[in-house]
């Protein structure tokens, strides 16, 4: 079974959820960005990653706005379930932007990255990376990959929400990115069952197909 949850931000207590304790080696947990366990490369962080690597199930995460992209970029890119991915450990996998994966007979499109709401505070330090914002080339690759599957997927999983949902979410989209326009195109031209996204730190279903997800865990049935 595949499950989806929201931003974890390096908080290992999120993995104590009773739902996750029941997962087996055949299960996959997808995190909608801001994984947060690849941040400073410290001994403590490496110890936490080893604990996550001991989980029976697979942890697959999208990148968000609070990631150390220097660390992520140092990890080799390989192929996993039909799309580009980075293997952190035997059961921890970074699902990359604009990829289409075939996982347990489900076709899943992923697109991480976005814009930090605390950009003004973080940009002058060593904890903000411009690469958090999706590039034009990544969007072009995503368009190509969706075209290869005739714009038909089972699920869309992103970090940023489509900007057109901001009124429903009760949050502001402070900066319009090229990826926001791309997401609106996906809504118009792609066929999908459900769209999950993190970023907003709320759990909310926006009928019919959209799910803002934070600490709730959704099975992809």
CSV table of N, CA and C in Angstrom, one decimal, residues 20-181:
chain,number,residue,atom,x,y,z
A,20,UNK,N,1.7,4.3,11.1
A,20,UNK,CA,3.0,3.9,10.5
A,20,UNK,C,3.6,2.7,11.1
A,21,UNK,N,3.3,2.4,12.4
A,21,UNK,CA,3.8,1.3,13.1
A,21,UNK,C,3.3,0.0,12.5
A,22,UNK,N,2.2,0.0,11.8
A,22,UNK,CA,1.6,-1.2,11.1
A,22,UNK,C,2.2,-1.4,9.7
A,23,UNK,N,3.0,-0.5,9.2
A,23,UNK,CA,3.5,-0.7,7.8
A,23,UNK,C,4.5,-1.8,7.8
A,24,UNK,N,4.5,-2.4,6.6
A,24,UNK,CA,5.5,-3.5,6.3
A,24,UNK,C,6.4,-3.2,5.2
A,25,UNK,N,7.2,-4.2,4.8
A,25,UNK,CA,8.2,-4.0,3.8
A,25,UNK,C,7.6,-3.7,2.4
A,26,UNK,N,6.3,-4.0,2.3
A,26,UNK,CA,5.6,-3.8,1.0
A,26,UNK,C,4.9,-2.5,0.9
A,27,UNK,N,5.1,-1.6,2.0
A,27,UNK,CA,4.4,-0.3,2.0
A,27,UNK,C,5.4,0.8,1.7
A,28,UNK,N,4.8,1.9,1.2
A,28,UNK,CA,5.6,3.1,0.9
A,28,UNK,C,4.9,4.3,1.5
A,29,UNK,N,5.7,5.2,2.2
A,29,UNK,CA,5.2,6.4,2.7
A,29,UNK,C,5.8,7.6,1.9
A,30,UNK,N,4.9,8.4,1.2
A,30,UNK,CA,5.4,9.5,0.4
A,30,UNK,C,5.2,10.8,1.2
A,31,UNK,N,6.2,11.6,1.4
A,31,UNK,CA,6.2,12.8,2.1
A,31,UNK,C,6.2,14.0,1.1
A,32,UNK,N,5.2,14.9,1.3
A,32,UNK,CA,5.0,16.0,0.3
A,32,UNK,C,5.9,17.2,0.5
A,33,UNK,N,7.2,16.9,0.6
A,33,UNK,CA,8.2,18.0,0.7
A,33,UNK,C,8.6,18.3,2.1
A,34,UNK,N,9.6,19.2,2.2
A,34,UNK,CA,10.2,19.6,3.5
A,34,UNK,C,10.4,18.3,4.4
A,35,UNK,N,11.1,17.4,3.9
A,35,UNK,CA,11.5,16.2,4.6
A,35,UNK,C,12.4,16.6,5.8
A,36,UNK,N,13.4,17.3,5.6
A,36,UNK,CA,14.1,18.0,6.7
A,36,UNK,C,15.2,17.1,7.4
A,37,UNK,N,15.4,15.9,7.0
A,37,UNK,CA,16.4,15.0,7.6
A,37,UNK,C,17.7,15.1,6.9
A,38,UNK,N,17.8,15.9,5.9
A,38,UNK,CA,19.1,16.2,5.2
A,38,UNK,C,19.3,17.7,5.2
A,39,UNK,N,19.8,18.1,6.4
A,39,UNK,CA,19.9,19.6,6.6
A,39,UNK,C,21.3,20.0,7.0
A,40,UNK,N,21.9,19.4,8.0
A,40,UNK,CA,23.2,19.9,8.4
A,40,UNK,C,24.3,18.9,8.4
A,41,UNK,N,24.0,17.6,8.1
A,41,UNK,CA,25.0,16.6,8.1
A,41,UNK,C,25.7,16.3,9.4
A,42,UNK,N,25.0,16.6,10.5
A,42,UNK,CA,25.6,16.4,11.8
A,42,UNK,C,25.5,15.0,12.2
A,43,UNK,N,26.2,14.6,13.3
A,43,UNK,CA,26.2,13.3,13.8
A,43,UNK,C,24.8,12.9,14.2
A,44,UNK,N,24.1,13.8,14.9
A,44,UNK,CA,22.7,13.6,15.3
A,44,UNK,C,21.8,13.3,14.1
A,45,UNK,N,22.0,14.1,13.1
A,45,UNK,CA,21.2,13.9,11.9
A,45,UNK,C,21.4,12.5,11.3
A,46,UNK,N,22.7,12.1,11.2
A,46,UNK,CA,23.1,10.8,10.6
A,46,UNK,C,22.5,9.7,11.5
A,47,UNK,N,22.5,9.9,12.8
A,47,UNK,CA,21.9,8.9,13.7
A,47,UNK,C,20.4,8.7,13.4
A,48,UNK,N,19.7,9.9,13.2
A,48,UNK,CA,18.3,9.8,13.0
A,48,UNK,C,18.0,9.1,11.6
A,49,UNK,N,18.8,9.4,10.6
A,49,UNK,CA,18.7,8.8,9.3
A,49,UNK,C,18.9,7.3,9.4
A,50,UNK,N,19.8,6.8,10.3
A,50,UNK,CA,20.0,5.4,10.5
A,50,UNK,C,18.7,4.8,11.1
A,51,UNK,N,18.1,5.5,12.0
A,51,UNK,CA,16.8,5.0,12.6
A,51,UNK,C,15.7,4.9,11.6
A,52,UNK,N,15.7,5.9,10.7
A,52,UNK,CA,14.7,5.8,9.6
A,52,UNK,C,15.0,4.7,8.6
A,53,UNK,N,16.3,4.4,8.4
A,53,UNK,CA,16.7,3.4,7.5
A,53,UNK,C,16.4,2.0,8.1
A,54,UNK,N,16.1,1.9,9.4
A,54,UNK,CA,15.8,0.7,10.0
A,54,UNK,C,14.3,0.3,9.9
A,55,UNK,N,13.5,1.3,9.4
A,55,UNK,CA,12.1,1.0,9.2
A,55,UNK,C,11.9,0.0,8.1
A,56,UNK,N,10.9,-0.8,8.3
A,56,UNK,CA,10.6,-1.9,7.3
A,56,UNK,C,10.1,-1.3,6.0
A,57,UNK,N,9.3,-0.2,6.0
A,57,UNK,CA,8.7,0.3,4.9
A,57,UNK,C,9.7,1.3,4.2
A,58,UNK,N,9.3,1.7,3.0
A,58,UNK,CA,10.1,2.7,2.2
A,58,UNK,C,9.5,4.1,2.4
A,59,UNK,N,10.5,5.0,2.6
A,59,UNK,CA,10.2,6.4,2.8
A,59,UNK,C,10.6,7.2,1.6
A,60,UNK,N,9.6,7.7,0.9
A,60,UNK,CA,9.9,8.5,-0.4
A,60,UNK,C,9.5,9.9,-0.2
A,61,UNK,N,10.4,10.9,-0.4
A,61,UNK,CA,10.0,12.2,-0.2
A,61,UNK,C,10.3,13.2,-1.4
A,62,UNK,N,9.4,14.2,-1.5
A,62,UNK,CA,9.7,15.3,-2.4
A,62,UNK,C,10.5,16.3,-1.7
A,63,UNK,N,11.3,17.1,-2.4
A,63,UNK,CA,11.9,18.2,-1.8
A,63,UNK,C,10.9,19.4,-1.6
A,64,UNK,N,11.1,20.2,-0.6
A,64,UNK,CA,10.3,21.3,-0.4
A,64,UNK,C,11.0,22.6,-0.4
A,65,UNK,N,10.7,23.5,0.5
A,65,UNK,CA,11.3,24.8,0.6
A,65,UNK,C,12.4,24.9,1.7
A,66,UNK,N,12.4,23.9,2.6
A,66,UNK,CA,13.3,23.8,3.7
A,66,UNK,C,14.1,22.6,3.6
A,67,UNK,N,15.0,22.6,2.6
A,67,UNK,CA,15.9,21.5,2.4
A,67,UNK,C,17.3,22.1,2.1
A,68,UNK,N,18.3,21.3,2.4
A,68,UNK,CA,19.7,21.7,2.1
A,68,UNK,C,20.0,21.1,0.7
A,69,UNK,N,19.9,22.0,-0.3
A,69,UNK,CA,20.1,21.5,-1.6
A,69,UNK,C,21.6,21.2,-2.0
A,70,UNK,N,22.5,21.7,-1.2
A,70,UNK,CA,23.9,21.3,-1.4
A,70,UNK,C,24.1,19.8,-1.1
A,71,UNK,N,23.4,19.4,0.0
A,71,UNK,CA,23.5,17.9,0.3
A,71,UNK,C,22.7,17.1,-0.7
A,72,UNK,N,21.5,17.6,-1.1
A,72,UNK,CA,20.7,16.8,-2.1
A,72,UNK,C,21.5,16.7,-3.4
A,73,UNK,N,22.1,17.8,-3.8
A,73,UNK,CA,22.7,17.8,-5.1
A,73,UNK,C,24.0,16.9,-5.2
A,74,UNK,N,24.5,16.6,-4.0
A,74,UNK,CA,25.7,15.7,-3.9
A,74,UNK,C,25.4,14.2,-4.1
A,75,UNK,N,24.1,13.9,-4.1
A,75,UNK,CA,23.7,12.5,-4.2
A,75,UNK,C,23.4,12.1,-5.6
A,76,UNK,N,24.0,11.0,-6.1
A,76,UNK,CA,23.9,10.6,-7.5
A,76,UNK,C,22.4,10.4,-7.8
A,77,UNK,N,22.1,10.7,-9.1
A,77,UNK,CA,20.7,10.5,-9.6
A,77,UNK,C,20.7,9.1,-10.3
A,78,UNK,N,19.7,8.3,-10.0
A,78,UNK,CA,19.5,7.0,-10.6
A,78,UNK,C,18.0,6.9,-11.1
A,79,UNK,N,17.6,5.7,-11.5
A,79,UNK,CA,16.2,5.5,-11.9
A,79,UNK,C,15.6,4.6,-10.8
A,80,UNK,N,14.3,5.0,-10.5
A,80,UNK,CA,13.5,4.2,-9.6
A,80,UNK,C,12.1,4.2,-10.0
A,81,UNK,N,11.5,3.0,-10.2
A,81,UNK,CA,10.1,2.9,-10.6
A,81,UNK,C,9.8,3.8,-11.9
A,82,UNK,N,10.7,3.9,-12.8
A,82,UNK,CA,10.5,4.5,-14.0
A,82,UNK,C,10.8,6.0,-14.1
A,83,UNK,N,11.2,6.6,-13.0
A,83,UNK,CA,11.6,8.0,-13.0
A,83,UNK,C,12.9,8.3,-12.3
A,84,UNK,N,13.4,9.5,-12.5
A,84,UNK,CA,14.7,9.9,-11.8
A,84,UNK,C,14.5,9.9,-10.3
A,85,UNK,N,15.5,9.5,-9.6
A,85,UNK,CA,15.4,9.5,-8.1
A,85,UNK,C,16.8,9.5,-7.5
A,86,UNK,N,16.9,9.9,-6.3
A,86,UNK,CA,18.1,9.8,-5.5
A,86,UNK,C,17.9,8.9,-4.3
A,87,UNK,N,18.8,7.9,-4.2
A,87,UNK,CA,18.7,6.9,-3.2
A,87,UNK,C,19.5,7.3,-2.0
A,88,UNK,N,18.9,7.7,-0.9
A,88,UNK,CA,19.6,8.1,0.3
A,88,UNK,C,20.1,6.9,1.1
A,89,UNK,N,19.3,5.9,1.2
A,89,UNK,CA,19.6,4.6,1.8
A,89,UNK,C,18.7,3.6,1.2
A,90,UNK,N,18.8,2.4,1.7
A,90,UNK,CA,18.0,1.3,1.0
A,90,UNK,C,16.5,1.5,1.0
A,91,UNK,N,16.0,2.3,1.9
A,91,UNK,CA,14.6,2.5,2.0
A,91,UNK,C,14.2,4.0,2.1
A,92,UNK,N,15.2,4.9,1.8
A,92,UNK,CA,14.9,6.4,1.8
A,92,UNK,C,15.2,6.9,0.4
A,93,UNK,N,14.2,7.5,-0.2
A,93,UNK,CA,14.4,7.8,-1.7
A,93,UNK,C,13.8,9.3,-1.9
A,94,UNK,N,14.6,10.0,-2.6
A,94,UNK,CA,14.1,11.4,-3.0
A,94,UNK,C,13.4,11.3,-4.4
A,95,UNK,N,12.2,11.6,-4.4
A,95,UNK,CA,11.4,11.6,-5.7
A,95,UNK,C,11.6,13.0,-6.3
A,96,UNK,N,12.1,13.1,-7.5
A,96,UNK,CA,12.6,14.3,-8.1
A,96,UNK,C,11.5,15.0,-8.8
A,97,UNK,N,11.7,16.3,-9.2
A,97,UNK,CA,10.7,17.2,-9.8
A,97,UNK,C,10.4,16.7,-11.2
A,98,UNK,N,9.1,16.7,-11.5
A,98,UNK,CA,8.7,16.5,-12.9
A,98,UNK,C,8.7,15.0,-13.3
A,99,UNK,N,8.8,14.1,-12.4
A,99,UNK,CA,8.9,12.7,-12.7
A,99,UNK,C,7.6,12.0,-12.7
A,100,UNK,N,7.5,10.9,-13.4
A,100,UNK,CA,6.3,10.0,-13.4
A,100,UNK,C,6.8,8.6,-13.0
A,101,UNK,N,6.3,8.2,-11.9
A,101,UNK,CA,6.7,6.9,-11.3
A,101,UNK,C,5.5,5.9,-11.4
A,102,UNK,N,5.8,4.6,-11.7
A,102,UNK,CA,4.9,3.5,-11.7
A,102,UNK,C,5.2,2.7,-10.4
A,103,UNK,N,4.3,2.9,-9.4
A,103,UNK,CA,4.5,2.3,-8.1
A,103,UNK,C,3.3,1.5,-7.7
A,104,UNK,N,3.5,0.2,-7.5
A,104,UNK,CA,2.5,-0.7,-7.2
A,104,UNK,C,1.2,-0.5,-8.0
A,105,UNK,N,1.4,-0.5,-9.3
A,105,UNK,CA,0.4,-0.3,-10.3
A,105,UNK,C,-0.4,1.0,-10.3
A,106,UNK,N,0.3,2.0,-9.7
A,106,UNK,CA,-0.3,3.3,-9.7
A,106,UNK,C,0.7,4.3,-10.3
A,107,UNK,N,0.2,5.2,-11.2
A,107,UNK,CA,1.1,6.1,-11.9
A,107,UNK,C,1.0,7.4,-11.1
A,108,UNK,N,2.2,7.9,-10.6
A,108,UNK,CA,2.3,9.0,-9.8
A,108,UNK,C,3.2,10.1,-10.3
A,109,UNK,N,2.7,11.3,-10.5
A,109,UNK,CA,3.5,12.5,-10.9
A,109,UNK,C,3.9,13.3,-9.7
A,110,UNK,N,5.2,13.6,-9.6
A,110,UNK,CA,5.7,14.4,-8.5
A,110,UNK,C,6.4,15.6,-8.9
A,111,UNK,N,6.2,16.7,-8.1
A,111,UNK,CA,6.9,17.9,-8.4
A,111,UNK,C,7.2,18.7,-7.1
A,112,UNK,N,8.4,18.6,-6.6
A,112,UNK,CA,8.7,19.3,-5.4
A,112,UNK,C,9.2,20.8,-5.6
A,113,UNK,N,9.7,21.3,-4.5
A,113,UNK,CA,10.2,22.7,-4.6
A,113,UNK,C,9.1,23.7,-4.4
A,114,UNK,N,9.5,25.0,-4.3
A,114,UNK,CA,8.5,26.1,-4.1
A,114,UNK,C,9.2,27.3,-3.6
A,115,UNK,N,8.5,28.1,-2.9
A,115,UNK,CA,9.0,29.4,-2.4
A,115,UNK,C,8.8,29.5,-0.9
A,116,UNK,N,9.9,29.8,-0.2
A,116,UNK,CA,9.8,30.0,1.3
A,116,UNK,C,9.1,31.2,1.7
A,117,UNK,N,8.1,31.1,2.6
A,117,UNK,CA,7.4,32.2,3.1
A,117,UNK,C,8.3,33.1,4.0
A,118,UNK,N,9.3,32.4,4.6
A,118,UNK,CA,10.3,33.2,5.4
A,118,UNK,C,11.5,33.5,4.7
A,119,UNK,N,11.4,33.7,3.4
A,119,UNK,CA,12.5,34.0,2.5
A,119,UNK,C,13.3,35.2,3.0
A,120,UNK,N,12.6,36.3,3.4
A,120,UNK,CA,13.3,37.5,3.8
A,120,UNK,C,14.2,37.3,5.0
A,121,UNK,N,13.8,36.4,5.9
A,121,UNK,CA,14.6,36.1,7.1
A,121,UNK,C,15.8,35.2,6.7
A,122,UNK,N,15.6,34.2,5.9
A,122,UNK,CA,16.6,33.2,5.7
A,122,UNK,C,17.6,33.5,4.6
A,123,UNK,N,17.3,34.4,3.6
A,123,UNK,CA,18.1,34.5,2.4
A,123,UNK,C,19.5,35.0,2.7
A,124,UNK,N,19.7,35.7,3.8
A,124,UNK,CA,21.0,36.3,4.0
A,124,UNK,C,21.9,35.4,4.9
A,125,UNK,N,21.4,34.2,5.2
A,125,UNK,CA,22.2,33.3,6.0
A,125,UNK,C,22.6,32.1,5.2
A,126,UNK,N,22.9,31.0,5.8
A,126,UNK,CA,23.4,29.8,5.1
A,126,UNK,C,22.3,28.7,5.1
A,127,UNK,N,21.0,29.1,5.3
A,127,UNK,CA,20.0,28.1,5.3
A,127,UNK,C,18.9,28.4,4.3
A,128,UNK,N,19.2,29.0,3.2
A,128,UNK,CA,18.3,29.2,2.1
A,128,UNK,C,19.0,29.0,0.8
A,129,UNK,N,18.4,28.3,-0.1
A,129,UNK,CA,19.0,28.0,-1.4
A,129,UNK,C,18.0,28.4,-2.5
A,130,UNK,N,18.5,29.1,-3.4
A,130,UNK,CA,17.7,29.6,-4.6
A,130,UNK,C,17.1,28.4,-5.3
A,131,UNK,N,17.8,27.2,-5.2
A,131,UNK,CA,17.3,26.1,-6.0
A,131,UNK,C,16.0,25.5,-5.4
A,132,UNK,N,15.5,26.0,-4.3
A,132,UNK,CA,14.2,25.6,-3.8
A,132,UNK,C,13.2,25.9,-4.9
A,133,UNK,N,13.4,27.0,-5.7
A,133,UNK,CA,12.4,27.4,-6.7
A,133,UNK,C,12.6,26.6,-8.0
A,134,UNK,N,11.6,25.9,-8.4
A,134,UNK,CA,11.7,25.1,-9.6
A,134,UNK,C,12.1,25.9,-10.8
A,135,UNK,N,13.0,25.3,-11.7
A,135,UNK,CA,13.5,26.0,-12.8
A,135,UNK,C,12.6,25.8,-14.1
A,136,UNK,N,12.9,26.6,-15.1
A,136,UNK,CA,12.1,26.4,-16.3
A,136,UNK,C,12.4,25.1,-16.9
A,137,UNK,N,13.7,24.6,-16.9
A,137,UNK,CA,14.1,23.4,-17.4
A,137,UNK,C,13.4,22.2,-16.8
A,138,UNK,N,13.2,22.3,-15.4
A,138,UNK,CA,12.5,21.2,-14.7
A,138,UNK,C,11.0,21.2,-15.2
A,139,UNK,N,10.4,22.3,-15.4
A,139,UNK,CA,9.0,22.4,-15.9
A,139,UNK,C,8.9,21.8,-17.3
A,140,UNK,N,9.9,22.1,-18.1
A,140,UNK,CA,9.9,21.6,-19.5
A,140,UNK,C,10.0,20.0,-19.4
A,141,UNK,N,10.9,19.5,-18.6
A,141,UNK,CA,11.0,18.1,-18.4
A,141,UNK,C,9.7,17.4,-17.9
A,142,UNK,N,9.1,18.1,-17.0
A,142,UNK,CA,7.8,17.6,-16.5
A,142,UNK,C,6.7,17.5,-17.6
A,143,UNK,N,6.7,18.6,-18.4
A,143,UNK,CA,5.7,18.6,-19.5
A,143,UNK,C,6.0,17.4,-20.4
A,144,UNK,N,7.3,17.2,-20.7
A,144,UNK,CA,7.6,16.1,-21.6
A,144,UNK,C,7.2,14.7,-21.0
A,145,UNK,N,7.5,14.6,-19.7
A,145,UNK,CA,7.2,13.3,-19.0
A,145,UNK,C,5.7,13.0,-19.0
A,146,UNK,N,4.9,14.1,-18.7
A,146,UNK,CA,3.5,13.9,-18.8
A,146,UNK,C,2.9,13.6,-20.2
A,147,UNK,N,3.5,14.3,-21.1
A,147,UNK,CA,3.2,14.0,-22.5
A,147,UNK,C,3.4,12.5,-22.9
A,148,UNK,N,4.5,12.0,-22.3
A,148,UNK,CA,4.8,10.6,-22.6
A,148,UNK,C,3.8,9.6,-22.1
A,149,UNK,N,3.0,10.0,-21.1
A,149,UNK,CA,1.9,9.1,-20.6
A,149,UNK,C,0.6,9.7,-21.0
A,150,UNK,N,0.5,10.5,-22.0
A,150,UNK,CA,-0.7,11.1,-22.6
A,150,UNK,C,-1.5,11.9,-21.5
A,151,UNK,N,-0.7,12.6,-20.6
A,151,UNK,CA,-1.3,13.4,-19.6
A,151,UNK,C,-2.2,12.7,-18.7
A,152,UNK,N,-2.0,11.4,-18.5
A,152,UNK,CA,-2.9,10.6,-17.6
A,152,UNK,C,-2.1,9.9,-16.5
A,153,UNK,N,-2.4,10.3,-15.3
A,153,UNK,CA,-1.8,9.7,-14.1
A,153,UNK,C,-2.9,9.4,-13.1
A,154,UNK,N,-2.5,8.6,-12.1
A,154,UNK,CA,-3.5,8.3,-11.0
A,154,UNK,C,-3.5,9.4,-10.0
A,155,UNK,N,-2.2,9.9,-9.6
A,155,UNK,CA,-2.1,10.8,-8.5
A,155,UNK,C,-1.1,11.9,-8.9
A,156,UNK,N,-1.3,13.1,-8.5
A,156,UNK,CA,-0.4,14.2,-8.5
A,156,UNK,C,0.0,14.5,-7.1
A,157,UNK,N,1.3,14.6,-6.9
A,157,UNK,CA,1.8,14.9,-5.5
A,157,UNK,C,2.9,16.0,-5.7
A,158,UNK,N,2.6,17.2,-5.0
A,158,UNK,CA,3.5,18.3,-5.1
A,158,UNK,C,3.8,18.9,-3.7
A,159,UNK,N,4.7,19.8,-3.6
A,159,UNK,CA,4.9,20.5,-2.4
A,159,UNK,C,4.0,21.8,-2.4
A,160,UNK,N,4.2,22.6,-3.4
A,160,UNK,CA,3.4,23.8,-3.5
A,160,UNK,C,1.9,23.4,-3.9
A,161,UNK,N,1.0,24.2,-3.5
A,161,UNK,CA,-0.4,24.0,-4.0
A,161,UNK,C,-0.6,24.8,-5.3
A,162,UNK,N,-1.6,24.4,-6.0
A,162,UNK,CA,-2.0,25.3,-7.2
A,162,UNK,C,-2.4,26.6,-6.6
A,163,UNK,N,-2.0,27.7,-7.2
A,163,UNK,CA,-2.3,29.1,-6.7
A,163,UNK,C,-3.8,29.3,-6.7
A,164,UNK,N,-4.5,28.7,-7.5
A,164,UNK,CA,-5.9,29.0,-7.6
A,164,UNK,C,-6.7,28.5,-6.4
A,165,UNK,N,-6.0,27.7,-5.5
A,165,UNK,CA,-6.7,27.2,-4.4
A,165,UNK,C,-6.5,28.1,-3.1
A,166,UNK,N,-5.8,29.2,-3.3
A,166,UNK,CA,-5.4,29.9,-2.1
A,166,UNK,C,-6.6,30.4,-1.3
A,167,UNK,N,-7.7,30.8,-1.9
A,167,UNK,CA,-8.9,31.3,-1.2
A,167,UNK,C,-9.5,30.1,-0.4
A,168,UNK,N,-9.5,28.9,-0.9
A,168,UNK,CA,-10.0,27.8,-0.2
A,168,UNK,C,-9.1,27.4,1.0
A,169,UNK,N,-7.8,27.7,0.9
A,169,UNK,CA,-6.9,27.3,1.9
A,169,UNK,C,-6.8,28.3,3.0
A,170,UNK,N,-7.2,29.5,2.8
A,170,UNK,CA,-7.1,30.6,3.7
A,170,UNK,C,-5.7,31.0,3.9
A,171,UNK,N,-4.8,30.8,2.9
A,171,UNK,CA,-3.4,31.3,3.0
A,171,UNK,C,-3.1,32.1,1.7
A,172,UNK,N,-2.1,32.9,1.8
A,172,UNK,CA,-1.7,33.8,0.7
A,172,UNK,C,-0.6,33.1,-0.1
A,173,UNK,N,-0.6,33.3,-1.4
A,173,UNK,CA,0.5,32.9,-2.2
A,173,UNK,C,1.2,34.2,-2.5
A,174,UNK,N,2.3,34.5,-1.8
A,174,UNK,CA,2.9,35.8,-1.8
A,174,UNK,C,3.7,36.0,-3.1
A,175,UNK,N,4.2,35.0,-3.7
A,175,UNK,CA,5.0,35.2,-4.9
A,175,UNK,C,4.5,34.2,-6.0
A,176,UNK,N,4.2,34.7,-7.1
A,176,UNK,CA,3.8,33.8,-8.2
A,176,UNK,C,5.0,33.3,-8.9
A,177,UNK,N,5.1,32.0,-9.0
A,177,UNK,CA,6.2,31.3,-9.7
A,177,UNK,C,5.8,30.8,-11.0
A,178,UNK,N,6.7,30.5,-11.9
A,178,UNK,CA,6.4,29.8,-13.1
A,178,UNK,C,5.7,28.5,-12.9
A,179,UNK,N,6.0,27.8,-11.8
A,179,UNK,CA,5.4,26.5,-11.5
A,179,UNK,C,4.0,26.7,-11.2
A,180,UNK,N,3.5,27.8,-10.7
A,180,UNK,CA,2.1,28.0,-10.4
A,180,UNK,C,1.3,28.0,-11.7
A,181,UNK,N,1.8,28.6,-12.7
A,181,UNK,CA,1.1,28.6,-14.0
A,181,UNK,C,1.1,27.2,-14.6
